[in-house]
């Protein structure tokens, strides 16, 4: 597990509602604790028909609580609510959602919810008919208007064997959303314009074939999402499909030439450019307009260089722009990165060794070194989302310290 999870040291009240999915909150609690959170379980009376207090007491960061009237702690709800960095309810049943929306404080969990100023996340789980009932729909809308994060149920097998929407969201996706809530508390790029490129370019040989590379675009997309979470207005120039999200304007391209045109058109207006795309260095000099036939024998491909987009950006870089390049290497990583830093006039190079396990192409994790000036920051192996968060917060702080964004 990562030491750099934003959950490290956070106090989370885990409220468990009375639904069949209650057994899944044990696993959720463990995952939150693995990330370094301190989890206080609070069980409703109804949940005790599905799961046992002992399980949560044995596995939680402290004993489970089930009542407002525990001896020795006369006001557990205000204490829990005040100390919490976040209150998480999983599963949030139709009944709990209704009571919270109406402000009813009739047991420890509902009282804690009404007494807290911390962010609240409700992970809904119930039968499809209940989820779609107008009362539930209205209560959810009310809670969202008040700033509560509601994680919607997934489609899957429900109690009794029915299949439909209603199943508790997966533990992984709940943890991810909570991490983002804590991460997003920093608005390091608020009001900044950020350009990110992502994915490998494809250089056509004929209408069917192309020269390509192994880049999945995951790291670049993680940068675009992180920049948007940090408050930036993001333009993502991307070779892989990406469903647009608030704060991210997507331009789809395929070849190095198309990427060059999309980027060079607008580059001057950006405060930060993150050139994460794996741009092909060479393309076929001629593109056959029709499919090259095997029967005509092995074709001789003549290659020519593509435009070096990063080098071009470095050559026209305005004073108030931070330029971040990448270096995917198979050896001598830092030295190669430093050479690119200088040759392409970038402020940072994010370097990795793509031969290492768990780093580089296709996988969700990465191990990178951030090379800048005459220093290097070596980051631990981490998932690509957190790598993006860490690099961006570092870069934003550096830009602030060096007066690059002096407005
Ligand atoms: N890059 C670019 N345009 C190209 C090739 C690369 O903008 N035609 C950018 C990449 O997006 C990345 C950086 O340059 O940010 C480094 O890419 P890399 O292929 O490692 O660099 P090269 O200059 O091709 O160096 P070498 O082939 O010597 O390793």
CSV table of C-alpha atoms and ligand atoms in Angstrom, one decimal:
chain,number,residue,atom,x,y,z
A,1,UNK,CA,0.0,0.0,0.0
A,2,UNK,CA,1.1,3.5,-0.7
A,3,UNK,CA,2.6,5.8,1.9
A,4,UNK,CA,1.5,8.8,-0.1
A,5,UNK,CA,-2.2,8.2,0.1
A,6,UNK,CA,-4.1,11.4,0.9
A,7,UNK,CA,-6.0,9.3,3.4
A,8,UNK,CA,-3.0,8.9,5.6
A,9,UNK,CA,-3.8,10.3,9.1
A,10,UNK,CA,-7.4,11.2,8.2
A,11,UNK,CA,-10.2,10.4,10.7
A,12,UNK,CA,-13.2,8.8,9.0
A,13,UNK,CA,-16.5,7.9,10.6
A,14,UNK,CA,-17.8,4.8,8.7
A,15,UNK,CA,-21.6,4.6,9.2
A,16,UNK,CA,-23.1,1.3,8.3
A,17,UNK,CA,-26.8,1.1,7.3
A,18,UNK,CA,-29.1,-1.8,7.5
A,19,UNK,CA,-28.9,-3.4,4.1
A,20,UNK,CA,-27.5,-6.7,2.7
A,21,UNK,CA,-24.4,-4.8,1.4
A,22,UNK,CA,-23.4,-4.1,5.0
A,23,UNK,CA,-21.0,-7.1,4.9
A,24,UNK,CA,-19.0,-5.2,2.2
A,25,UNK,CA,-18.3,-2.3,4.6
A,26,UNK,CA,-15.9,-4.5,6.5
A,27,UNK,CA,-13.7,-4.8,3.4
A,28,UNK,CA,-14.1,-1.1,2.8
A,29,UNK,CA,-13.0,-0.3,6.3
A,30,UNK,CA,-9.9,-2.4,5.9
A,31,UNK,CA,-9.0,-0.7,2.6
A,32,UNK,CA,-9.4,2.7,4.2
A,33,UNK,CA,-7.1,1.6,7.1
A,34,UNK,CA,-4.6,0.2,4.6
A,35,UNK,CA,-4.4,3.7,3.1
A,36,UNK,CA,-3.5,5.0,6.6
A,37,UNK,CA,-6.9,6.4,7.7
A,38,UNK,CA,-8.2,6.1,11.3
A,39,UNK,CA,-11.7,4.6,10.9
A,40,UNK,CA,-14.4,4.8,13.6
A,41,UNK,CA,-17.2,2.4,12.8
A,42,UNK,CA,-20.8,3.4,13.7
A,43,UNK,CA,-23.5,0.8,13.2
A,44,UNK,CA,-27.2,1.5,13.0
A,45,UNK,CA,-29.6,-0.7,14.8
A,46,UNK,CA,-30.8,-2.1,11.5
A,47,UNK,CA,-27.3,-2.9,10.3
A,48,UNK,CA,-26.9,-5.3,13.3
A,49,UNK,CA,-29.4,-7.6,11.7
A,50,UNK,CA,-26.9,-8.1,8.9
A,51,UNK,CA,-23.4,-7.8,10.5
A,52,UNK,CA,-21.9,-8.1,13.9
A,53,UNK,CA,-20.5,-5.4,16.1
A,54,UNK,CA,-17.6,-7.6,17.1
A,55,UNK,CA,-16.3,-7.8,13.5
A,56,UNK,CA,-16.1,-4.0,13.2
A,57,UNK,CA,-14.6,-3.6,16.7
A,58,UNK,CA,-12.0,-6.3,16.0
A,59,UNK,CA,-11.0,-4.8,12.6
A,60,UNK,CA,-11.6,-1.1,13.0
A,61,UNK,CA,-9.2,1.5,14.3
A,62,UNK,CA,-11.4,1.7,17.5
A,63,UNK,CA,-14.4,-0.2,18.9
A,64,UNK,CA,-17.6,0.0,17.0
A,65,UNK,CA,-20.4,2.2,18.4
A,66,UNK,CA,-24.0,1.4,18.1
A,67,UNK,CA,-25.7,3.8,20.5
A,68,UNK,CA,-26.1,7.4,21.5
A,69,UNK,CA,-26.2,6.2,25.1
A,70,UNK,CA,-22.8,4.4,25.6
A,71,UNK,CA,-21.6,4.6,29.1
A,72,UNK,CA,-18.5,6.8,29.5
A,73,UNK,CA,-19.1,9.0,26.5
A,74,UNK,CA,-22.1,11.2,27.0
A,75,UNK,CA,-21.9,13.0,23.7
A,76,UNK,CA,-20.4,10.6,21.2
A,77,UNK,CA,-22.2,12.2,18.2
A,78,UNK,CA,-20.8,15.7,18.6
A,79,UNK,CA,-17.3,14.3,19.4
A,80,UNK,CA,-17.3,12.0,16.4
A,81,UNK,CA,-18.8,14.7,14.1
A,82,UNK,CA,-16.3,17.3,15.2
A,83,UNK,CA,-13.2,15.2,15.0
A,84,UNK,CA,-14.1,13.6,11.7
A,85,UNK,CA,-12.3,14.6,8.5
A,86,UNK,CA,-15.0,12.8,6.6
A,87,UNK,CA,-18.2,10.9,7.3
A,88,UNK,CA,-18.8,7.9,5.0
A,89,UNK,CA,-22.1,6.0,5.0
A,90,UNK,CA,-21.9,2.6,3.3
A,91,UNK,CA,-24.4,1.2,2.6
A,92,UNK,CA,-26.7,4.2,2.6
A,93,UNK,CA,-30.2,2.7,2.5
A,94,UNK,CA,-33.4,4.5,1.3
A,95,UNK,CA,-34.4,4.9,4.9
A,96,UNK,CA,-31.1,6.4,6.0
A,97,UNK,CA,-31.0,8.7,3.1
A,98,UNK,CA,-34.6,9.9,3.9
A,99,UNK,CA,-33.8,10.4,7.6
A,100,UNK,CA,-30.6,12.4,6.7
A,101,UNK,CA,-32.4,14.5,4.1
A,102,UNK,CA,-35.1,15.3,6.6
A,103,UNK,CA,-32.6,16.1,9.4
A,104,UNK,CA,-33.9,13.4,11.7
A,105,UNK,CA,-31.4,12.6,14.4
A,106,UNK,CA,-32.8,9.5,16.1
A,107,UNK,CA,-29.7,7.3,16.6
A,108,UNK,CA,-26.0,7.7,16.8
A,109,UNK,CA,-25.3,7.7,13.0
A,110,UNK,CA,-28.0,10.1,12.0
A,111,UNK,CA,-27.1,12.4,14.9
A,112,UNK,CA,-23.5,12.4,13.9
A,113,UNK,CA,-24.5,13.2,10.3
A,114,UNK,CA,-26.5,16.2,11.5
A,115,UNK,CA,-23.8,17.3,13.9
A,116,UNK,CA,-20.8,17.3,11.6
A,117,UNK,CA,-19.3,20.0,9.4
A,118,UNK,CA,-17.0,17.4,7.6
A,119,UNK,CA,-17.7,16.3,4.1
A,120,UNK,CA,-20.2,13.5,3.9
A,121,UNK,CA,-20.2,10.7,1.3
A,122,UNK,CA,-23.2,8.4,1.0
A,123,UNK,CA,-22.7,5.1,-0.9
A,124,UNK,CA,-26.2,4.1,-1.9
A,125,UNK,CA,-27.3,0.5,-2.2
A,126,UNK,CA,-30.9,-0.8,-2.4
A,127,UNK,CA,-33.3,-2.6,-4.7
A,128,UNK,CA,-33.8,-1.1,-8.1
A,129,UNK,CA,-37.5,-0.2,-7.4
A,130,UNK,CA,-36.5,1.7,-4.2
A,131,UNK,CA,-33.6,3.5,-6.0
A,132,UNK,CA,-36.0,4.7,-8.7
A,133,UNK,CA,-38.8,5.7,-6.3
A,134,UNK,CA,-39.6,9.5,-6.5
A,135,UNK,CA,-39.0,9.9,-2.8
A,136,UNK,CA,-35.5,8.5,-3.0
A,137,UNK,CA,-34.8,10.5,-6.2
A,138,UNK,CA,-35.9,13.7,-4.4
A,139,UNK,CA,-34.0,13.0,-1.2
A,140,UNK,CA,-30.8,12.3,-3.2
A,141,UNK,CA,-31.3,15.6,-5.0
A,142,UNK,CA,-31.7,17.4,-1.7
A,143,UNK,CA,-28.6,15.9,-0.3
A,144,UNK,CA,-26.5,16.8,-3.4
A,145,UNK,CA,-27.8,20.4,-3.3
A,146,UNK,CA,-26.4,20.5,0.3
A,147,UNK,CA,-23.0,19.3,-0.9
A,148,UNK,CA,-23.2,15.7,0.1
A,149,UNK,CA,-21.4,13.3,-2.3
A,150,UNK,CA,-23.7,10.5,-3.3
A,151,UNK,CA,-22.0,7.5,-4.9
A,152,UNK,CA,-24.6,5.8,-7.1
A,153,UNK,CA,-25.2,2.1,-7.0
A,154,UNK,CA,-23.9,-0.2,-9.8
A,155,UNK,CA,-25.8,-2.7,-11.9
A,156,UNK,CA,-25.5,-6.2,-10.6
A,157,UNK,CA,-27.0,-9.1,-8.7
A,158,UNK,CA,-29.2,-7.9,-5.8
A,159,UNK,CA,-30.5,-9.7,-2.8
A,160,UNK,CA,-33.1,-12.3,-3.8
A,161,UNK,CA,-31.3,-13.0,-7.1
A,162,UNK,CA,-32.7,-10.0,-9.1
A,163,UNK,CA,-30.4,-8.2,-11.4
A,164,UNK,CA,-30.5,-4.4,-11.8
A,165,UNK,CA,-29.2,-1.1,-10.5
A,166,UNK,CA,-28.8,-1.1,-6.8
A,167,UNK,CA,-25.5,-2.9,-5.9
A,168,UNK,CA,-23.0,-1.0,-3.7
A,169,UNK,CA,-20.2,0.6,-5.7
A,170,UNK,CA,-17.0,-1.4,-5.7
A,171,UNK,CA,-14.6,-0.9,-2.7
A,172,UNK,CA,-11.9,0.3,-5.1
A,173,UNK,CA,-14.1,3.0,-6.7
A,174,UNK,CA,-15.3,4.3,-3.3
A,175,UNK,CA,-11.7,4.6,-2.0
A,176,UNK,CA,-10.7,6.4,-5.2
A,177,UNK,CA,-13.5,8.9,-4.8
A,178,UNK,CA,-12.6,9.6,-1.2
A,179,UNK,CA,-8.9,10.0,-2.1
A,180,UNK,CA,-9.9,12.5,-4.7
A,181,UNK,CA,-12.0,14.5,-2.1
A,182,UNK,CA,-8.9,14.9,0.1
A,183,UNK,CA,-6.6,15.5,-2.9
A,184,UNK,CA,-9.0,18.1,-4.4
A,185,UNK,CA,-8.9,20.2,-1.2
A,186,UNK,CA,-5.8,21.8,-2.8
A,187,UNK,CA,-6.7,24.2,-5.6
A,188,UNK,CA,-3.1,24.6,-6.6
A,189,UNK,CA,-3.9,25.4,-10.3
A,190,UNK,CA,-7.0,27.5,-9.7
A,191,UNK,CA,-7.6,29.9,-12.7
A,192,UNK,CA,-4.6,28.4,-14.6
A,193,UNK,CA,-4.8,27.2,-18.2
A,194,UNK,CA,-3.2,23.8,-18.7
A,195,UNK,CA,-2.5,21.9,-21.9
A,196,UNK,CA,-1.8,18.1,-21.7
A,197,UNK,CA,-1.0,15.7,-24.5
A,198,UNK,CA,-1.6,12.0,-24.0
A,199,UNK,CA,-1.3,8.7,-25.8
A,200,UNK,CA,0.9,7.3,-28.6
A,201,UNK,CA,0.6,8.8,-32.1
A,202,UNK,CA,-0.2,6.6,-35.1
A,203,UNK,CA,1.6,7.3,-38.3
A,204,UNK,CA,-0.2,5.9,-41.3
A,205,UNK,CA,1.4,3.6,-43.8
A,206,UNK,CA,-1.7,2.9,-45.8
A,207,UNK,CA,-5.5,3.1,-44.9
A,208,UNK,CA,-5.1,-0.1,-42.7
A,209,UNK,CA,-1.7,0.0,-41.1
A,210,UNK,CA,0.3,2.4,-39.0
A,211,UNK,CA,3.5,2.8,-37.1
A,212,UNK,CA,2.6,3.1,-33.4
A,213,UNK,CA,3.9,2.6,-29.9
A,214,UNK,CA,2.8,1.0,-26.7
A,215,UNK,CA,1.6,4.1,-24.9
A,216,UNK,CA,-1.9,3.7,-23.3
A,217,UNK,CA,-2.4,7.4,-22.6
A,218,UNK,CA,-3.1,6.5,-18.9
A,219,UNK,CA,-0.4,8.7,-17.4
A,220,UNK,CA,-1.3,11.7,-19.6
A,221,UNK,CA,-5.0,11.4,-18.9
A,222,UNK,CA,-4.2,11.2,-15.2
A,223,UNK,CA,-2.4,14.5,-15.5
A,224,UNK,CA,-5.4,16.1,-17.3
A,225,UNK,CA,-7.8,14.9,-14.6
A,226,UNK,CA,-5.5,16.0,-11.8
A,227,UNK,CA,-5.1,19.4,-13.3
A,228,UNK,CA,-8.8,19.8,-13.6
A,229,UNK,CA,-9.3,18.7,-9.9
A,230,UNK,CA,-6.7,21.3,-8.9
A,231,UNK,CA,-8.9,24.0,-10.5
A,232,UNK,CA,-7.3,24.4,-13.9
A,233,UNK,CA,-9.1,24.9,-17.2
A,234,UNK,CA,-7.6,21.9,-19.1
A,235,UNK,CA,-7.2,21.2,-22.8
A,236,UNK,CA,-6.3,17.6,-23.5
A,237,UNK,CA,-4.9,16.7,-26.9
A,238,UNK,CA,-5.3,13.0,-27.0
A,239,UNK,CA,-4.9,10.0,-29.3
A,240,UNK,CA,-7.0,7.6,-27.3
A,241,UNK,CA,-10.8,7.9,-26.6
A,242,UNK,CA,-11.7,10.0,-23.7
A,243,UNK,CA,-15.2,10.9,-22.5
A,244,UNK,CA,-15.1,14.6,-21.7
A,245,UNK,CA,-15.4,15.7,-18.1
A,246,UNK,CA,-16.1,19.0,-16.5
A,247,UNK,CA,-13.1,21.3,-16.8
A,248,UNK,CA,-11.5,19.3,-19.6
A,249,UNK,CA,-11.8,20.2,-23.3
A,250,UNK,CA,-10.7,17.3,-25.5
A,251,UNK,CA,-9.1,17.5,-28.9
A,252,UNK,CA,-8.7,14.1,-30.6
A,253,UNK,CA,-5.8,13.6,-32.9
A,254,UNK,CA,-4.0,10.7,-34.5
A,255,UNK,CA,-0.6,11.6,-36.0
A,256,UNK,CA,2.4,13.6,-34.7
A,257,UNK,CA,1.6,16.2,-37.4
A,258,UNK,CA,-2.1,16.6,-36.2
A,259,UNK,CA,-0.8,16.8,-32.6
A,260,UNK,CA,1.7,19.4,-33.6
A,261,UNK,CA,-1.0,21.5,-35.3
A,262,UNK,CA,-3.4,21.3,-32.4
A,263,UNK,CA,-0.7,22.2,-29.8
A,264,UNK,CA,1.2,24.9,-31.7
A,265,UNK,CA,-2.1,26.7,-32.6
A,266,UNK,CA,-2.7,27.5,-29.0
A,267,UNK,CA,0.4,26.8,-26.9
A,268,UNK,CA,1.4,30.4,-26.1
A,269,UNK,CA,-1.8,31.0,-24.0
A,270,UNK,CA,-1.2,28.2,-21.5
A,271,UNK,CA,0.4,28.6,-18.0
A,272,UNK,CA,1.5,25.0,-18.0
A,273,UNK,CA,2.1,22.5,-20.8
A,274,UNK,CA,2.5,18.8,-19.9
A,275,UNK,CA,3.8,16.9,-22.9
A,276,UNK,CA,3.0,13.3,-21.8
A,277,UNK,CA,2.2,11.9,-25.3
A,278,UNK,CA,4.5,9.3,-26.8
A,279,UNK,CA,5.0,11.0,-30.1
A,280,UNK,CA,6.4,8.8,-32.9
A,281,UNK,CA,9.8,10.1,-34.0
A,282,UNK,CA,9.5,8.8,-37.5
A,283,UNK,CA,6.7,8.4,-40.1
A,284,UNK,CA,6.5,6.9,-43.5
A,285,UNK,CA,7.5,9.4,-46.1
A,286,UNK,CA,4.7,8.2,-48.4
A,287,UNK,CA,1.3,7.0,-47.4
A,288,UNK,CA,-0.2,4.6,-49.8
A,289,UNK,CA,-3.8,5.7,-50.6
A,290,UNK,CA,-4.8,2.0,-51.0
A,291,UNK,CA,-4.0,-1.1,-49.0
A,292,UNK,CA,-0.5,-2.4,-49.7
A,293,UNK,CA,-1.0,-5.9,-51.1
A,294,UNK,CA,1.1,-8.9,-49.9
A,295,UNK,CA,1.2,-10.2,-53.4
A,296,UNK,CA,3.3,-7.2,-54.4
A,297,UNK,CA,6.1,-8.3,-52.1
A,298,UNK,CA,7.6,-6.8,-49.0
A,299,UNK,CA,7.3,-3.0,-49.3
A,300,UNK,CA,10.3,-0.7,-48.7
A,301,UNK,CA,9.3,1.9,-46.2
A,302,UNK,CA,11.2,5.2,-46.4
A,303,UNK,CA,10.9,7.0,-43.0
A,304,UNK,CA,11.2,10.7,-42.3
A,305,UNK,CA,11.3,12.5,-38.9
A,306,UNK,CA,8.1,13.9,-37.4
A,307,UNK,CA,8.1,17.4,-35.9
A,308,UNK,CA,9.5,17.4,-32.4
A,309,UNK,CA,6.6,19.1,-30.7
A,310,UNK,CA,8.3,19.5,-27.3
A,311,UNK,CA,11.4,21.0,-28.8
A,312,UNK,CA,9.2,23.5,-30.8
A,313,UNK,CA,7.3,24.4,-27.6
A,314,UNK,CA,10.7,24.9,-25.8
A,315,UNK,CA,11.8,27.2,-28.6
A,316,UNK,CA,8.8,29.5,-28.4
A,317,UNK,CA,8.2,29.2,-24.6
A,318,UNK,CA,6.9,32.5,-23.1
A,319,UNK,CA,8.5,33.5,-19.8
A,320,UNK,CA,5.3,32.8,-17.7
A,321,UNK,CA,4.8,29.3,-19.0
A,322,UNK,CA,6.0,26.1,-17.3
A,323,UNK,CA,6.9,23.3,-19.8
A,324,UNK,CA,7.0,19.7,-18.6
A,325,UNK,CA,8.4,17.0,-20.9
A,326,UNK,CA,8.6,13.2,-20.5
A,327,UNK,CA,11.4,10.7,-21.1
A,328,UNK,CA,10.6,7.1,-21.5
A,329,UNK,CA,14.0,5.4,-21.3
A,330,UNK,CA,15.4,1.9,-21.1
A,331,UNK,CA,18.6,2.9,-19.3
A,332,UNK,CA,20.6,5.9,-18.0
A,333,UNK,CA,17.3,7.4,-17.1
A,334,UNK,CA,18.4,10.5,-15.2
A,335,UNK,CA,21.2,11.5,-17.6
A,336,UNK,CA,19.0,11.1,-20.6
A,337,UNK,CA,16.3,13.2,-18.9
A,338,UNK,CA,18.8,15.9,-18.1
A,339,UNK,CA,19.9,16.0,-21.7
A,340,UNK,CA,16.3,16.4,-22.9
A,341,UNK,CA,15.7,19.1,-20.2
A,342,UNK,CA,18.5,21.1,-21.7
A,343,UNK,CA,18.1,20.3,-25.4
A,344,UNK,CA,14.4,21.0,-25.5
A,345,UNK,CA,14.4,23.9,-23.1
A,346,UNK,CA,11.9,22.4,-20.7
A,347,UNK,CA,11.5,23.3,-17.0
A,348,UNK,CA,10.9,19.7,-15.9
A,349,UNK,CA,11.3,16.2,-17.3
A,350,UNK,CA,9.3,13.3,-15.9
A,351,UNK,CA,11.5,10.3,-16.5
A,352,UNK,CA,10.9,6.6,-16.1
A,353,UNK,CA,12.5,3.4,-17.1
A,354,UNK,CA,9.9,1.5,-19.2
A,355,UNK,CA,11.7,-1.8,-18.7
A,356,UNK,CA,10.9,-1.8,-15.0
A,357,UNK,CA,8.1,-3.9,-13.7
A,358,UNK,CA,5.0,-1.9,-12.6
A,359,UNK,CA,6.1,1.2,-14.5
A,360,UNK,CA,5.5,2.6,-17.9
A,361,UNK,CA,3.3,1.3,-20.7
A,362,UNK,CA,-0.2,-0.1,-20.1
A,363,UNK,CA,0.0,-0.6,-16.3
A,364,UNK,CA,-1.8,1.6,-13.7
A,365,UNK,CA,1.3,2.3,-11.7
A,366,UNK,CA,4.5,4.2,-12.4
A,367,UNK,CA,7.9,5.0,-10.9
A,368,UNK,CA,9.2,8.3,-12.0
A,369,UNK,CA,12.0,10.8,-11.3
A,370,UNK,CA,11.2,14.5,-11.7
A,371,UNK,CA,14.3,16.1,-13.2
A,372,UNK,CA,14.6,19.9,-13.0
A,373,UNK,CA,17.3,22.6,-12.7
A,374,UNK,CA,20.2,20.7,-11.2
A,375,UNK,CA,18.0,18.6,-8.9
A,376,UNK,CA,16.0,15.4,-9.2
A,377,UNK,CA,13.0,14.3,-7.1
A,378,UNK,CA,12.6,10.5,-7.0
A,379,UNK,CA,9.0,9.5,-6.4
A,380,UNK,CA,8.0,6.0,-5.0
A,381,UNK,CA,6.2,3.5,-7.1
A,382,UNK,CA,2.6,4.7,-7.0
A,383,UNK,CA,-0.5,4.7,-9.2
A,384,UNK,CA,-0.6,7.0,-12.1
A,385,UNK,CA,-3.3,9.2,-10.6
A,386,UNK,CA,-1.2,9.9,-7.5
A,387,UNK,CA,2.0,10.4,-9.6
A,388,UNK,CA,0.1,13.1,-11.5
A,389,UNK,CA,-1.1,14.7,-8.3
A,390,UNK,CA,2.4,14.8,-6.8
A,391,UNK,CA,4.1,16.1,-9.9
A,392,UNK,CA,1.5,18.8,-10.4
A,393,UNK,CA,1.5,20.0,-6.8
A,394,UNK,CA,5.3,20.1,-6.9
A,395,UNK,CA,5.4,22.0,-10.2
A,396,UNK,CA,2.7,24.5,-9.0
A,397,UNK,CA,4.7,25.2,-5.9
A,398,UNK,CA,8.0,25.6,-7.9
A,399,UNK,CA,6.2,28.0,-10.3
A,400,UNK,CA,5.0,30.0,-7.3
A,401,UNK,CA,8.4,30.1,-5.6
A,402,UNK,CA,10.2,31.1,-8.8
A,403,UNK,CA,7.6,33.8,-9.7
A,404,UNK,CA,6.8,32.3,-13.0
A,405,UNK,CA,3.1,32.9,-12.6
A,406,UNK,CA,3.6,36.4,-11.1
A,407,UNK,CA,0.0,37.6,-11.5
B,1,LIG,N1,8.3,14.5,-28.2
B,1,LIG,C1,7.7,15.4,-29.0
B,1,LIG,N2,7.8,15.2,-30.4
B,1,LIG,C2,8.4,14.2,-30.9
B,1,LIG,C3,9.1,13.3,-30.1
B,1,LIG,C4,9.0,13.4,-28.7
B,1,LIG,O1,7.1,16.3,-28.5
B,1,LIG,N3,8.5,14.0,-32.2
B,1,LIG,C5,8.3,14.7,-26.7
B,1,LIG,C6,7.5,13.7,-25.9
B,1,LIG,O2,6.1,14.0,-25.8
B,1,LIG,C7,8.2,13.7,-24.6
B,1,LIG,C8,9.6,14.1,-24.9
B,1,LIG,O3,9.6,14.7,-26.2
B,1,LIG,O4,7.7,14.7,-23.8
B,1,LIG,C9,10.6,13.0,-25.0
B,1,LIG,O5,10.3,12.0,-25.9
B,1,LIG,P1,11.4,11.0,-26.3
B,1,LIG,O6,10.9,10.2,-27.5
B,1,LIG,O7,11.9,10.2,-25.1
B,1,LIG,O8,12.6,12.0,-26.8
B,1,LIG,P2,13.4,12.0,-28.1
B,1,LIG,O9,13.8,13.4,-28.3
B,1,LIG,O10,12.8,11.3,-29.1
B,1,LIG,O11,14.8,11.4,-27.6
B,1,LIG,P3,15.5,10.0,-27.9
B,1,LIG,O12,14.9,9.4,-29.1
B,1,LIG,O13,16.9,10.4,-28.1
B,1,LIG,O14,15.4,9.2,-26.6
